[in-house]
PDB file of C-alpha atoms in Angstrom:
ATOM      1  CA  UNK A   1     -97.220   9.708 140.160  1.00 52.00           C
ATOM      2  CA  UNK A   2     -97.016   8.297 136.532  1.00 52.00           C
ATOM      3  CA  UNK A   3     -95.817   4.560 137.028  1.00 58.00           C
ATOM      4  CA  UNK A   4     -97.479   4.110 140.108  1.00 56.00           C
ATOM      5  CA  UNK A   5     -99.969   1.858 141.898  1.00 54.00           C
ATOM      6  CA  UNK A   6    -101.761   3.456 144.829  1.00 55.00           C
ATOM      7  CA  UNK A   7    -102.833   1.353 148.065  1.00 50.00           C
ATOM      8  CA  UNK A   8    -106.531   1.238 146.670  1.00 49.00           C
ATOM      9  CA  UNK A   9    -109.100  -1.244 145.636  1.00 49.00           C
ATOM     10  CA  UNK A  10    -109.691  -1.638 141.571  1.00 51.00           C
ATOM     11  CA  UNK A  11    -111.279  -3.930 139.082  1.00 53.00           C
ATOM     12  CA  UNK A  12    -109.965  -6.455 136.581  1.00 60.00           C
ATOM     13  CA  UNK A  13    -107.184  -8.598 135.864  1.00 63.00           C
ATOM     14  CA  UNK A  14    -103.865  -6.602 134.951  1.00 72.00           C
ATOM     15  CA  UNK A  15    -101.943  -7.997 132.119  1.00 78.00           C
ATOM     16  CA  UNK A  16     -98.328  -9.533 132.936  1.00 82.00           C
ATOM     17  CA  UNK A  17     -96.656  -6.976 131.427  1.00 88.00           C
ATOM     18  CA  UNK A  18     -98.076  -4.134 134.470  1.00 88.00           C
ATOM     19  CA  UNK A  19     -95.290  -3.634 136.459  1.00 92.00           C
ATOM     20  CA  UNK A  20     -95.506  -0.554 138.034  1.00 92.00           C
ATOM     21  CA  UNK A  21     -92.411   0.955 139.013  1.00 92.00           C
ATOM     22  CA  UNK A  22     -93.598   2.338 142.352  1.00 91.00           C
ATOM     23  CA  UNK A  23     -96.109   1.848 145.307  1.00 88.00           C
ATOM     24  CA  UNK A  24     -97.563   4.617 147.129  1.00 88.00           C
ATOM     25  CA  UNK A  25     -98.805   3.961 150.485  1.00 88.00           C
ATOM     26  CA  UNK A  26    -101.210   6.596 151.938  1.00 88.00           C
ATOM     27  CA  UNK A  27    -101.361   7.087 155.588  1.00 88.00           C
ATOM     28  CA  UNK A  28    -102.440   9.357 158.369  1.00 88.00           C
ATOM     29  CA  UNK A  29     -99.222  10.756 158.421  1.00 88.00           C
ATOM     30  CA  UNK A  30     -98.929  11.430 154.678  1.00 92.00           C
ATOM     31  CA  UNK A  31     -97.531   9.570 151.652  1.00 92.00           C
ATOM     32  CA  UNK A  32     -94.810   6.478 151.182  1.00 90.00           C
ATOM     33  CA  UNK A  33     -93.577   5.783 148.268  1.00 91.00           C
ATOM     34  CA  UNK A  34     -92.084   2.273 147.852  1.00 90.00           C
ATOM     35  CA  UNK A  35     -89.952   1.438 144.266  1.00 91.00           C
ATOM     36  CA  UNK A  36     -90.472  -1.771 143.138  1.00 93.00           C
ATOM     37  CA  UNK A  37     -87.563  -3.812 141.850  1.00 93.00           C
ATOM     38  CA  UNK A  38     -88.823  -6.139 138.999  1.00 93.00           C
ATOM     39  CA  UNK A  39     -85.812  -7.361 137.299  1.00 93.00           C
ATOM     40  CA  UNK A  40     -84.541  -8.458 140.706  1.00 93.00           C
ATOM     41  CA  UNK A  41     -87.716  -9.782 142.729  1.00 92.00           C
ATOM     42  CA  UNK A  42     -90.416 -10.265 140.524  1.00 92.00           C
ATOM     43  CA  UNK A  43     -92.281 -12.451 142.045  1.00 90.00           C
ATOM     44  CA  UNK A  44     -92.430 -10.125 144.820  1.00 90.00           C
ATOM     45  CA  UNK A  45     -93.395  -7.138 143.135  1.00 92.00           C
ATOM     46  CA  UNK A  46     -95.896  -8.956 141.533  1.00 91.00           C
ATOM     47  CA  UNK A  47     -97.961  -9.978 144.651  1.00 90.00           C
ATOM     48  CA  UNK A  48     -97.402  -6.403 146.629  1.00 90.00           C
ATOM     49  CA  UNK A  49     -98.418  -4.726 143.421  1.00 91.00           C
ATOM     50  CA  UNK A  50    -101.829  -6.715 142.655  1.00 90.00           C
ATOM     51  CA  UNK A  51    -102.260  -6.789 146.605  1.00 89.00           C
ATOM     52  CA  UNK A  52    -102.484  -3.160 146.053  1.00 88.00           C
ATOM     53  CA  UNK A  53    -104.482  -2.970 143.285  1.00 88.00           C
ATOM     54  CA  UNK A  54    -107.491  -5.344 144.931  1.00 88.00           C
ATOM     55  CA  UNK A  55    -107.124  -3.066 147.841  1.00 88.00           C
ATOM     56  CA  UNK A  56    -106.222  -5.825 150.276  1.00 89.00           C
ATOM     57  CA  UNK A  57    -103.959  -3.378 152.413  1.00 88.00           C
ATOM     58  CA  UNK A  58    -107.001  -0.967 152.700  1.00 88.00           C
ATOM     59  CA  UNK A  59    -107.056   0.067 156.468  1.00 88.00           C
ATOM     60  CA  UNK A  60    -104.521  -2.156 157.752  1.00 88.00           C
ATOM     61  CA  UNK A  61    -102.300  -0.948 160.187  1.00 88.00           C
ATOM     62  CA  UNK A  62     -98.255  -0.854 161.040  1.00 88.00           C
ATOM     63  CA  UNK A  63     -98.372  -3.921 163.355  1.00 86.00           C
ATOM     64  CA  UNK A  64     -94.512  -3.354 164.034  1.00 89.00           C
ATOM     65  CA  UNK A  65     -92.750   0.168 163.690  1.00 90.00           C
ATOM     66  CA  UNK A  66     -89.285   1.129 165.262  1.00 94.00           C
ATOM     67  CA  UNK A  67     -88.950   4.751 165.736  1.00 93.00           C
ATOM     68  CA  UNK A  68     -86.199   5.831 162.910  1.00 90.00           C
ATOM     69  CA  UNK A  69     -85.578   2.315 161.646  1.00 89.00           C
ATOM     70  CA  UNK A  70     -87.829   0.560 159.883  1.00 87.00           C
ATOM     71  CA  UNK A  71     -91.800  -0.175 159.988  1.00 88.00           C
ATOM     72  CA  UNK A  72     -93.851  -3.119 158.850  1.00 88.00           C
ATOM     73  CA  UNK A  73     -97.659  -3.755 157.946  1.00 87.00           C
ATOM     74  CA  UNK A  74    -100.088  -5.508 155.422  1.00 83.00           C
ATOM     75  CA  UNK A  75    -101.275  -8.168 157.791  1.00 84.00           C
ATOM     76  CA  UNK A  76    -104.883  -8.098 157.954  1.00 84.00           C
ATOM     77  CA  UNK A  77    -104.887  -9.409 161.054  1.00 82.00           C
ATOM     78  CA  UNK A  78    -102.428  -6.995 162.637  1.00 79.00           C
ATOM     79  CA  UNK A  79    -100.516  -9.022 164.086  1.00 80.00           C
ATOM     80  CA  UNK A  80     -97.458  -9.665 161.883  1.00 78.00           C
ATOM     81  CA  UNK A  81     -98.648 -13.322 161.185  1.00 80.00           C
ATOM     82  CA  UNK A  82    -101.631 -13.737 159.219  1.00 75.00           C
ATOM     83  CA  UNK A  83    -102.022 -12.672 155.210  1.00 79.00           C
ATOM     84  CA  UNK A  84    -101.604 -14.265 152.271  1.00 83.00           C
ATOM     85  CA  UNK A  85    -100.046 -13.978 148.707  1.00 86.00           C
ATOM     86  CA  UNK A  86    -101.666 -14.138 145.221  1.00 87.00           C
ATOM     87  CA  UNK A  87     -99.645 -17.770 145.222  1.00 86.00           C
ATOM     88  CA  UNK A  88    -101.433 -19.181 148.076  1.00 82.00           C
ATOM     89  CA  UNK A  89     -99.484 -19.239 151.205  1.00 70.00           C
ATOM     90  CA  UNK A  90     -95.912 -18.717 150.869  1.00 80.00           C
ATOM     91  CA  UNK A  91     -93.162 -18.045 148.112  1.00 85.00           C
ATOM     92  CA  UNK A  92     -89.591 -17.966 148.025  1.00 89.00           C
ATOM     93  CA  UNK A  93     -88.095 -14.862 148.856  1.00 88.00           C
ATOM     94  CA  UNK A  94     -86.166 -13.365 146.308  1.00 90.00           C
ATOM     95  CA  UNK A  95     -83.172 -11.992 148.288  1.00 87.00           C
ATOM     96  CA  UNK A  96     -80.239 -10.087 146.609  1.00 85.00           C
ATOM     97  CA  UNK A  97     -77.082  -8.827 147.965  1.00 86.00           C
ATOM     98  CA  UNK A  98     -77.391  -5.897 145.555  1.00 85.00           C
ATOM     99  CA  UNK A  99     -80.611  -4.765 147.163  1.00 81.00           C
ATOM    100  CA  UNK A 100     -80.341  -1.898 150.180  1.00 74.00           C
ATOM    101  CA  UNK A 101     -82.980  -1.983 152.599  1.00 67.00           C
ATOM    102  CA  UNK A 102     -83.614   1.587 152.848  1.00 58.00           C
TER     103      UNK A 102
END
């Protein structure tokens, strides 16, 4: 998918302006695709998409899923509570009323 940034492991420093318009998660169960909302959270898109892109969600596992709700992963530890950001430990979320969770 043109735009894209697979769940995979690559070299180099991307320039600011990347900003790939969607992730693609591949699992045992086939593909996700995930859009990622720059203009609104970038900040966030920033660290999932260079996350991606150094492979640090290589192997990791759904730690939480809820059958036909929602899932959640990309804790190393798989547990729910370990990981960390390209900031360091934490940044402020970047929550918007406009945004579905879907």
């Amino acid at each position: 998918m043109k735009d894209s940034v697979m769940i995979h492991g690559a070299g180099g420093i991307p320039d600011k302006s990347w900003k790939p318009k969607f992730g693609i998660i591949e699992t045992s169960m086939g593909q996700i695709t995930i859009e990622l909302y720059w203009d609104h959270a970038p900040e966030t898109c920033r660290n999932f998409a260079e996350l991606c892109r150094r492979g640090y969600y290589n192997n990791t596992k759904f730690h939480r899923i809820i059958r036909n709700f929602m899932i959640q992963g990309g804790d190393p530890t798989g547990t729910g509570r370990g990981g960390t950001s390209i900031y360091g430990t934490h940044f402020d979320d970047e929550i918007h009323d406009d945004l579905r969770h879907t």
